[in-house]
């Protein structure tokens, strides 16, 4: 079922989560180990992230450097299909990014998803690869997520890149996009970011999933600002539970977010990562309960490969 239809028919806050494909060389069982403990809480959908290639330099004995392109976490399409058919009551939402794809390759990926019976996509631009400062689209690829959304919306109308293509069919994708309560790192301010968020909705996206935040006020203010901008679609809060002491320094750098003073103080009192893990769970439970009271459509958790904390949070909240 399309995510928007799930949201429209729900009479209470739903539960969903995001998974990372396993690292290259690992197998699908690590994915099942993350999903299995959460299945009894009836997740409505599971997102599967997509990771662009990275360029690495391998040093040879001669001192020469060899440039190699690798994908550390391949397999989003295959993993999405495996989840769909192993857990038939759960919808799967593969992420599709602009980075590394030409428009033709995007079309092929969408045709594959359609053949696999997958009706949901989270459309994203993707970040610049680790060793590059700025995002560079492929030649004849999408520079921003709004045109990727438009391409998917066109396929839903039976419009393909090659207008002369025969035997085309209308796809039925429900497209979600990313939103940033504390603004996207490249945006000069929130107003600018909201302008382009609206462009993604106008192009055909039907809901938003937010970047993680640890202070619910940031989410409440964001929803209000979106509504003022005329963005009326459901806004799903994305939540991450702090899992290690180091994360209070790493997450702000990677995701351009603030961590509230109270949470930082609690984590700084921890002497082990186990204590920080428990502190993260307690914070997330309180955050989730307040968001449910506010009436959010879904609580969406970023697992980052660990589900034990999410299990404890969801058990306390739902
Ligand atoms: P866009 O919406 O394209 O926005 C990027 C920046 O450009 C913003 O600053 C925006 O304001 C600006 N902008 C947008 N459109 C225009 C325009 N037309 N002209 C000028 N400026 C414009 N990354 C991955 O690689 N894989 C994943 O699986 C993944 N999953 C994610 C899931 C969630 C819920 C979130 C919140 C993020 C995820 N990301 C993922 C990270 C995301 O790809 C990055 O944050 C990326 O830098 C921006 O993606 P976007 O789709 O928001 O980009």
GROMACS .gro file of N, CA, C and O and ligand atoms in nm, residues 18-19 21 47-52 76 94-99 122-128 135 143-148 177-181 183-197 199-200 208-212 236 238 254-255 300 302, ligand 1:
model
  305
   18UNK      N    1   1.397   0.311   0.981
   18UNK     CA    2   1.490   0.314   0.866
   18UNK      C    3   1.607   0.219   0.891
   18UNK      O    4   1.660   0.213   1.000
   19UNK      N    5   1.645   0.150   0.785
   19UNK     CA    6   1.757   0.055   0.792
   19UNK      C    7   1.868   0.095   0.697
   19UNK      O    8   1.839   0.149   0.590
   21UNK      N    9   2.152  -0.068   0.447
   21UNK     CA   10   2.195  -0.197   0.391
   21UNK      C   11   2.324  -0.240   0.461
   21UNK      O   12   2.404  -0.156   0.500
   47UNK      N   13   1.205   0.185   0.586
   47UNK     CA   14   1.284   0.253   0.482
   47UNK      C   15   1.420   0.187   0.468
   47UNK      O   16   1.478   0.143   0.568
   48UNK      N   17   1.470   0.183   0.345
   48UNK     CA   18   1.604   0.126   0.321
   48UNK      C   19   1.687   0.234   0.253
   48UNK      O   20   1.652   0.282   0.144
   49UNK      N   21   1.796   0.274   0.316
   49UNK     CA   22   1.876   0.385   0.263
   49UNK      C   23   1.952   0.344   0.137
   49UNK      O   24   1.970   0.225   0.111
   50UNK      N   25   1.996   0.444   0.062
   50UNK     CA   26   2.074   0.420  -0.060
   50UNK      C   27   2.208   0.493  -0.047
   50UNK      O   28   2.212   0.608  -0.005
   51UNK      N   29   2.314   0.426  -0.082
   51UNK     CA   30   2.447   0.487  -0.062
   51UNK      C   31   2.524   0.497  -0.192
   51UNK      O   32   2.540   0.399  -0.263
   52UNK      N   33   2.569   0.619  -0.218
   52UNK     CA   34   2.644   0.646  -0.341
   52UNK      C   35   2.783   0.585  -0.334
   52UNK      O   36   2.833   0.556  -0.224
   76UNK      N   37   2.037  -0.183  -0.224
   76UNK     CA   38   1.908  -0.131  -0.176
   76UNK      C   39   1.789  -0.197  -0.248
   76UNK      O   40   1.690  -0.232  -0.184
   94UNK      N   41   1.215   0.206  -0.036
   94UNK     CA   42   1.355   0.226  -0.073
   94UNK      C   43   1.384   0.375  -0.095
   94UNK      O   44   1.297   0.449  -0.141
   95UNK      N   45   1.505   0.415  -0.060
   95UNK     CA   46   1.548   0.552  -0.091
   95UNK      C   47   1.608   0.552  -0.231
   95UNK      O   48   1.673   0.456  -0.271
   96UNK      N   49   1.584   0.660  -0.303
   96UNK     CA   50   1.643   0.674  -0.436
   96UNK      C   51   1.710   0.811  -0.439
   96UNK      O   52   1.646   0.911  -0.404
   97UNK      N   53   1.837   0.814  -0.478
   97UNK     CA   54   1.911   0.941  -0.473
   97UNK      C   55   1.945   0.990  -0.615
   97UNK      O   56   1.945   0.912  -0.709
   98UNK      N   57   1.974   1.119  -0.624
   98UNK     CA   58   2.018   1.176  -0.753
   98UNK      C   59   2.163   1.140  -0.779
   98UNK      O   60   2.202   1.114  -0.893
   99UNK      N   61   2.247   1.143  -0.674
   99UNK     CA   62   2.391   1.124  -0.688
   99UNK      C   63   2.427   0.992  -0.753
   99UNK      O   64   2.377   0.887  -0.710
  122UNK      N   65   1.143   0.709  -0.122
  122UNK     CA   66   1.184   0.836  -0.061
  122UNK      C   67   1.288   0.896  -0.155
  122UNK      O   68   1.394   0.838  -0.177
  123UNK      N   69   1.253   1.011  -0.215
  123UNK     CA   70   1.338   1.073  -0.319
  123UNK      C   71   1.431   1.177  -0.256
  123UNK      O   72   1.384   1.272  -0.192
  124UNK      N   73   1.560   1.157  -0.278
  124UNK     CA   74   1.661   1.243  -0.213
  124UNK      C   75   1.769   1.285  -0.313
  124UNK      O   76   1.793   1.213  -0.410
  125UNK      N   77   1.834   1.395  -0.282
  125UNK     CA   78   1.948   1.432  -0.366
  125UNK      C   79   2.069   1.345  -0.333
  125UNK      O   80   2.142   1.302  -0.419
  126UNK      N   81   2.089   1.318  -0.201
  126UNK     CA   82   2.211   1.249  -0.157
  126UNK      C   83   2.317   1.351  -0.122
  126UNK      O   84   2.311   1.468  -0.166
  127UNK      N   85   2.411   1.309  -0.040
  127UNK     CA   86   2.520   1.398   0.001
  127UNK      C   87   2.636   1.388  -0.097
  127UNK      O   88   2.644   1.294  -0.175
  128UNK      N   89   2.725   1.484  -0.088
  128UNK     CA   90   2.851   1.473  -0.164
  128UNK      C   91   2.928   1.354  -0.108
  128UNK      O   92   2.923   1.329   0.013
  135UNK      N   93   2.826   1.864  -0.375
  135UNK     CA   94   2.755   1.761  -0.451
  135UNK      C   95   2.765   1.793  -0.600
  135UNK      O   96   2.737   1.904  -0.643
  143UNK      N   97   2.018   1.748  -1.031
  143UNK     CA   98   2.101   1.827  -0.940
  143UNK      C   99   2.034   1.842  -0.804
  143UNK      O  100   2.099   1.863  -0.703
  144UNK      N  101   1.901   1.834  -0.802
  144UNK     CA  102   1.824   1.851  -0.677
  144UNK      C  103   1.709   1.751  -0.676
  144UNK      O  104   1.663   1.704  -0.782
  145UNK      N  105   1.659   1.726  -0.554
  145UNK     CA  106   1.555   1.624  -0.540
  145UNK      C  107   1.424   1.662  -0.610
  145UNK      O  108   1.349   1.574  -0.651
  146UNK      N  109   1.396   1.793  -0.626
  146UNK     CA  110   1.264   1.830  -0.683
  146UNK      C  111   1.245   1.777  -0.826
  146UNK      O  112   1.136   1.734  -0.863
  147UNK      N  113   1.355   1.774  -0.904
  147UNK     CA  114   1.338   1.725  -1.041
  147UNK      C  115   1.332   1.571  -1.044
  147UNK      O  116   1.270   1.513  -1.132
  148UNK      N  117   1.395   1.508  -0.944
  148UNK     CA  118   1.380   1.361  -0.931
  148UNK      C  119   1.233   1.328  -0.900
  148UNK      O  120   1.175   1.237  -0.960
  177UNK      N  121   0.972   1.290   0.071
  177UNK     CA  122   1.098   1.367   0.059
  177UNK      C  123   1.149   1.403   0.198
  177UNK      O  124   1.077   1.390   0.298
  178UNK      N  125   1.272   1.452   0.202
  178UNK     CA  126   1.335   1.489   0.331
  178UNK      C  127   1.307   1.635   0.364
  178UNK      O  128   1.301   1.720   0.275
  179UNK      N  129   1.292   1.662   0.494
  179UNK     CA  130   1.277   1.800   0.544
  179UNK      C  131   1.370   1.819   0.664
  179UNK      O  132   1.406   1.722   0.731
  180UNK      N  133   1.408   1.944   0.690
  180UNK     CA  134   1.512   1.972   0.789
  180UNK      C  135   1.466   2.077   0.890
  180UNK      O  136   1.476   2.197   0.863
  181UNK      N  137   1.415   2.033   1.006
  181UNK     CA  138   1.368   2.130   1.107
  181UNK      C  139   1.475   2.231   1.145
  181UNK      O  140   1.444   2.345   1.179
  183UNK      N  141   1.715   2.328   0.937
  183UNK     CA  142   1.758   2.364   0.801
  183UNK      C  143   1.868   2.273   0.749
  183UNK      O  144   1.946   2.219   0.826
  184UNK      N  145   1.870   2.259   0.617
  184UNK     CA  146   1.974   2.179   0.552
  184UNK      C  147   2.106   2.254   0.560
  184UNK      O  148   2.108   2.377   0.551
  185UNK      N  149   2.214   2.181   0.575
  185UNK     CA  150   2.346   2.243   0.599
  185UNK      C  151   2.385   2.344   0.491
  185UNK      O  152   2.450   2.444   0.518
  186UNK      N  153   2.342   2.322   0.367
  186UNK     CA  154   2.383   2.413   0.258
  186UNK      C  155   2.292   2.534   0.245
  186UNK      O  156   2.322   2.626   0.168
  187UNK      N  157   2.179   2.533   0.314
  187UNK     CA  158   2.083   2.644   0.297
  187UNK      C  159   2.127   2.765   0.377
  187UNK      O  160   2.164   2.752   0.493
  188UNK      N  161   2.121   2.883   0.317
  188UNK     CA  162   2.160   3.003   0.392
  188UNK      C  163   2.068   3.032   0.510
  188UNK      O  164   2.110   3.091   0.609
  189UNK      N  165   1.941   2.993   0.499
  189UNK     CA  166   1.848   3.009   0.612
  189UNK      C  167   1.727   2.917   0.592
  189UNK      O  168   1.713   2.854   0.486
  190UNK      N  169   1.640   2.913   0.693
  190UNK     CA  170   1.528   2.819   0.686
  190UNK      C  171   1.428   2.857   0.577
  190UNK      O  172   1.372   2.771   0.510
  191UNK      N  173   1.408   2.988   0.556
  191UNK     CA  174   1.312   3.033   0.455
  191UNK      C  175   1.351   2.981   0.316
  191UNK      O  176   1.266   2.934   0.239
  192UNK      N  177   1.480   2.986   0.287
  192UNK     CA  178   1.532   2.937   0.159
  192UNK      C  179   1.503   2.788   0.145
  192UNK      O  180   1.455   2.740   0.042
  193UNK      N  181   1.533   2.716   0.255
  193UNK     CA  182   1.513   2.571   0.254
  193UNK      C  183   1.364   2.536   0.233
  193UNK      O  184   1.330   2.443   0.159
  194UNK      N  185   1.277   2.613   0.299
  194UNK     CA  186   1.133   2.585   0.287
  194UNK      C  187   1.083   2.612   0.145
  194UNK      O  188   0.995   2.543   0.095
  195UNK      N  189   1.141   2.713   0.082
  195UNK     CA  190   1.104   2.744  -0.056
  195UNK      C  191   1.128   2.621  -0.143
  195UNK      O  192   1.042   2.582  -0.223
  196UNK      N  193   1.244   2.557  -0.126
  196UNK     CA  194   1.276   2.440  -0.210
  196UNK      C  195   1.206   2.312  -0.160
  196UNK      O  196   1.183   2.220  -0.238
  197UNK      N  197   1.173   2.311  -0.031
  197UNK     CA  198   1.093   2.197   0.018
  197UNK      C  199   0.956   2.201  -0.050
  197UNK      O  200   0.904   2.099  -0.096
  199UNK      N  201   0.897   2.322  -0.336
  199UNK     CA  202   0.914   2.283  -0.477
  199UNK      C  203   0.903   2.130  -0.491
  199UNK      O  204   0.852   2.079  -0.591
  200UNK      N  205   0.951   2.056  -0.388
  200UNK     CA  206   0.944   1.909  -0.394
  200UNK      C  207   0.798   1.863  -0.380
  200UNK      O  208   0.756   1.768  -0.445
  208UNK      N  209   0.653   1.424   0.405
  208UNK     CA  210   0.792   1.461   0.438
  208UNK      C  211   0.838   1.377   0.556
  208UNK      O  212   0.759   1.354   0.649
  209UNK      N  213   0.962   1.329   0.552
  209UNK     CA  214   1.023   1.271   0.673
  209UNK      C  215   1.135   1.366   0.714
  209UNK      O  216   1.216   1.408   0.630
  210UNK      N  217   1.139   1.399   0.843
  210UNK     CA  218   1.239   1.499   0.884
  210UNK      C  219   1.373   1.435   0.918
  210UNK      O  220   1.381   1.318   0.950
  211UNK      N  221   1.472   1.519   0.913
  211UNK     CA  222   1.603   1.487   0.970
  211UNK      C  223   1.584   1.468   1.120
  211UNK      O  224   1.487   1.521   1.178
  212UNK      N  225   1.673   1.396   1.184
  212UNK     CA  226   1.663   1.378   1.330
  212UNK      C  227   1.671   1.513   1.401
  212UNK      O  228   1.734   1.609   1.352
  236UNK      N  229   0.645   1.372   0.894
  236UNK     CA  230   0.678   1.261   0.983
  236UNK      C  231   0.809   1.291   1.055
  236UNK      O  232   0.912   1.315   0.990
  238UNK      N  233   1.154   1.228   1.223
  238UNK     CA  234   1.259   1.126   1.223
  238UNK      C  235   1.334   1.134   1.355
  238UNK      O  236   1.376   1.243   1.396
  254UNK      N  237   2.768   1.593   1.147
  254UNK     CA  238   2.723   1.520   1.030
  254UNK      C  239   2.586   1.570   0.984
  254UNK      O  240   2.560   1.579   0.864
  255UNK      N  241   2.499   1.602   1.079
  255UNK     CA  242   2.360   1.630   1.041
  255UNK      C  243   2.317   1.776   1.061
  255UNK      O  244   2.199   1.807   1.043
  300UNK      N  245   0.910   0.782   1.327
  300UNK     CA  246   1.001   0.712   1.235
  300UNK      C  247   1.140   0.711   1.299
  300UNK      O  248   1.198   0.817   1.325
  302UNK      N  249   1.547   0.611   1.319
  302UNK     CA  250   1.667   0.575   1.244
  302UNK      C  251   1.740   0.468   1.326
  302UNK      O  252   1.786   0.497   1.437
  319LIG     P1  253   1.738   1.879  -0.192
  319LIG     O1  254   1.594   1.880  -0.155
  319LIG     O2  255   1.774   1.867  -0.333
  319LIG     O3  256   1.807   1.999  -0.120
  319LIG     C1  257   1.951   2.009  -0.112
  319LIG     C2  258   1.990   2.154  -0.084
  319LIG     O4  259   1.972   2.235  -0.200
  319LIG     C3  260   1.908   2.223   0.024
  319LIG     O5  261   1.992   2.313   0.090
  319LIG     C4  262   1.798   2.297  -0.054
  319LIG     O6  263   1.750   2.409   0.015
  319LIG     C5  264   1.871   2.334  -0.183
  319LIG     N1  265   1.786   2.323  -0.302
  319LIG     C6  266   1.691   2.230  -0.327
  319LIG     N2  267   1.640   2.245  -0.451
  319LIG     C7  268   1.706   2.350  -0.507
  319LIG     C8  269   1.700   2.411  -0.634
  319LIG     N3  270   1.615   2.367  -0.728
  319LIG     N4  271   1.781   2.516  -0.659
  319LIG     C9  272   1.868   2.560  -0.564
  319LIG     N5  273   1.879   2.504  -0.441
  319LIG    C10  274   1.799   2.400  -0.413
  319LIG     N6  275   2.133   1.050   0.186
  319LIG    C11  276   2.177   0.944   0.113
  319LIG     O7  277   2.279   0.952   0.044
  319LIG     N7  278   2.108   0.824   0.116
  319LIG    C12  279   1.995   0.807   0.190
  319LIG     O8  280   1.935   0.700   0.190
  319LIG    C13  281   1.948   0.919   0.268
  319LIG     N8  282   1.834   0.910   0.343
  319LIG    C14  283   1.787   1.021   0.409
  319LIG    C15  284   1.667   1.013   0.483
  319LIG    C16  285   1.617   1.123   0.551
  319LIG    C17  286   1.486   1.112   0.628
  319LIG    C18  287   1.688   1.246   0.549
  319LIG    C19  288   1.635   1.366   0.622
  319LIG    C20  289   1.807   1.256   0.477
  319LIG    C21  290   1.858   1.144   0.408
  319LIG     N9  291   1.977   1.151   0.333
  319LIG    C22  292   2.021   1.041   0.262
  319LIG    C23  293   2.059   1.272   0.333
  319LIG    C24  294   2.027   1.366   0.214
  319LIG     O9  295   2.054   1.302   0.093
  319LIG    C25  296   2.114   1.490   0.231
  319LIG    O10  297   2.072   1.566   0.340
  319LIG    C26  298   2.132   1.576   0.106
  319LIG    O11  299   2.238   1.668   0.129
  319LIG    C27  300   2.009   1.658   0.066
  319LIG    O12  301   1.911   1.579   0.015
  319LIG     P2  302   1.764   1.639  -0.016
  319LIG    O13  303   1.689   1.536  -0.086
  319LIG    O14  304   1.706   1.700   0.105
  319LIG    O15  305   1.811   1.753  -0.120
   0.00000   0.00000   0.00000
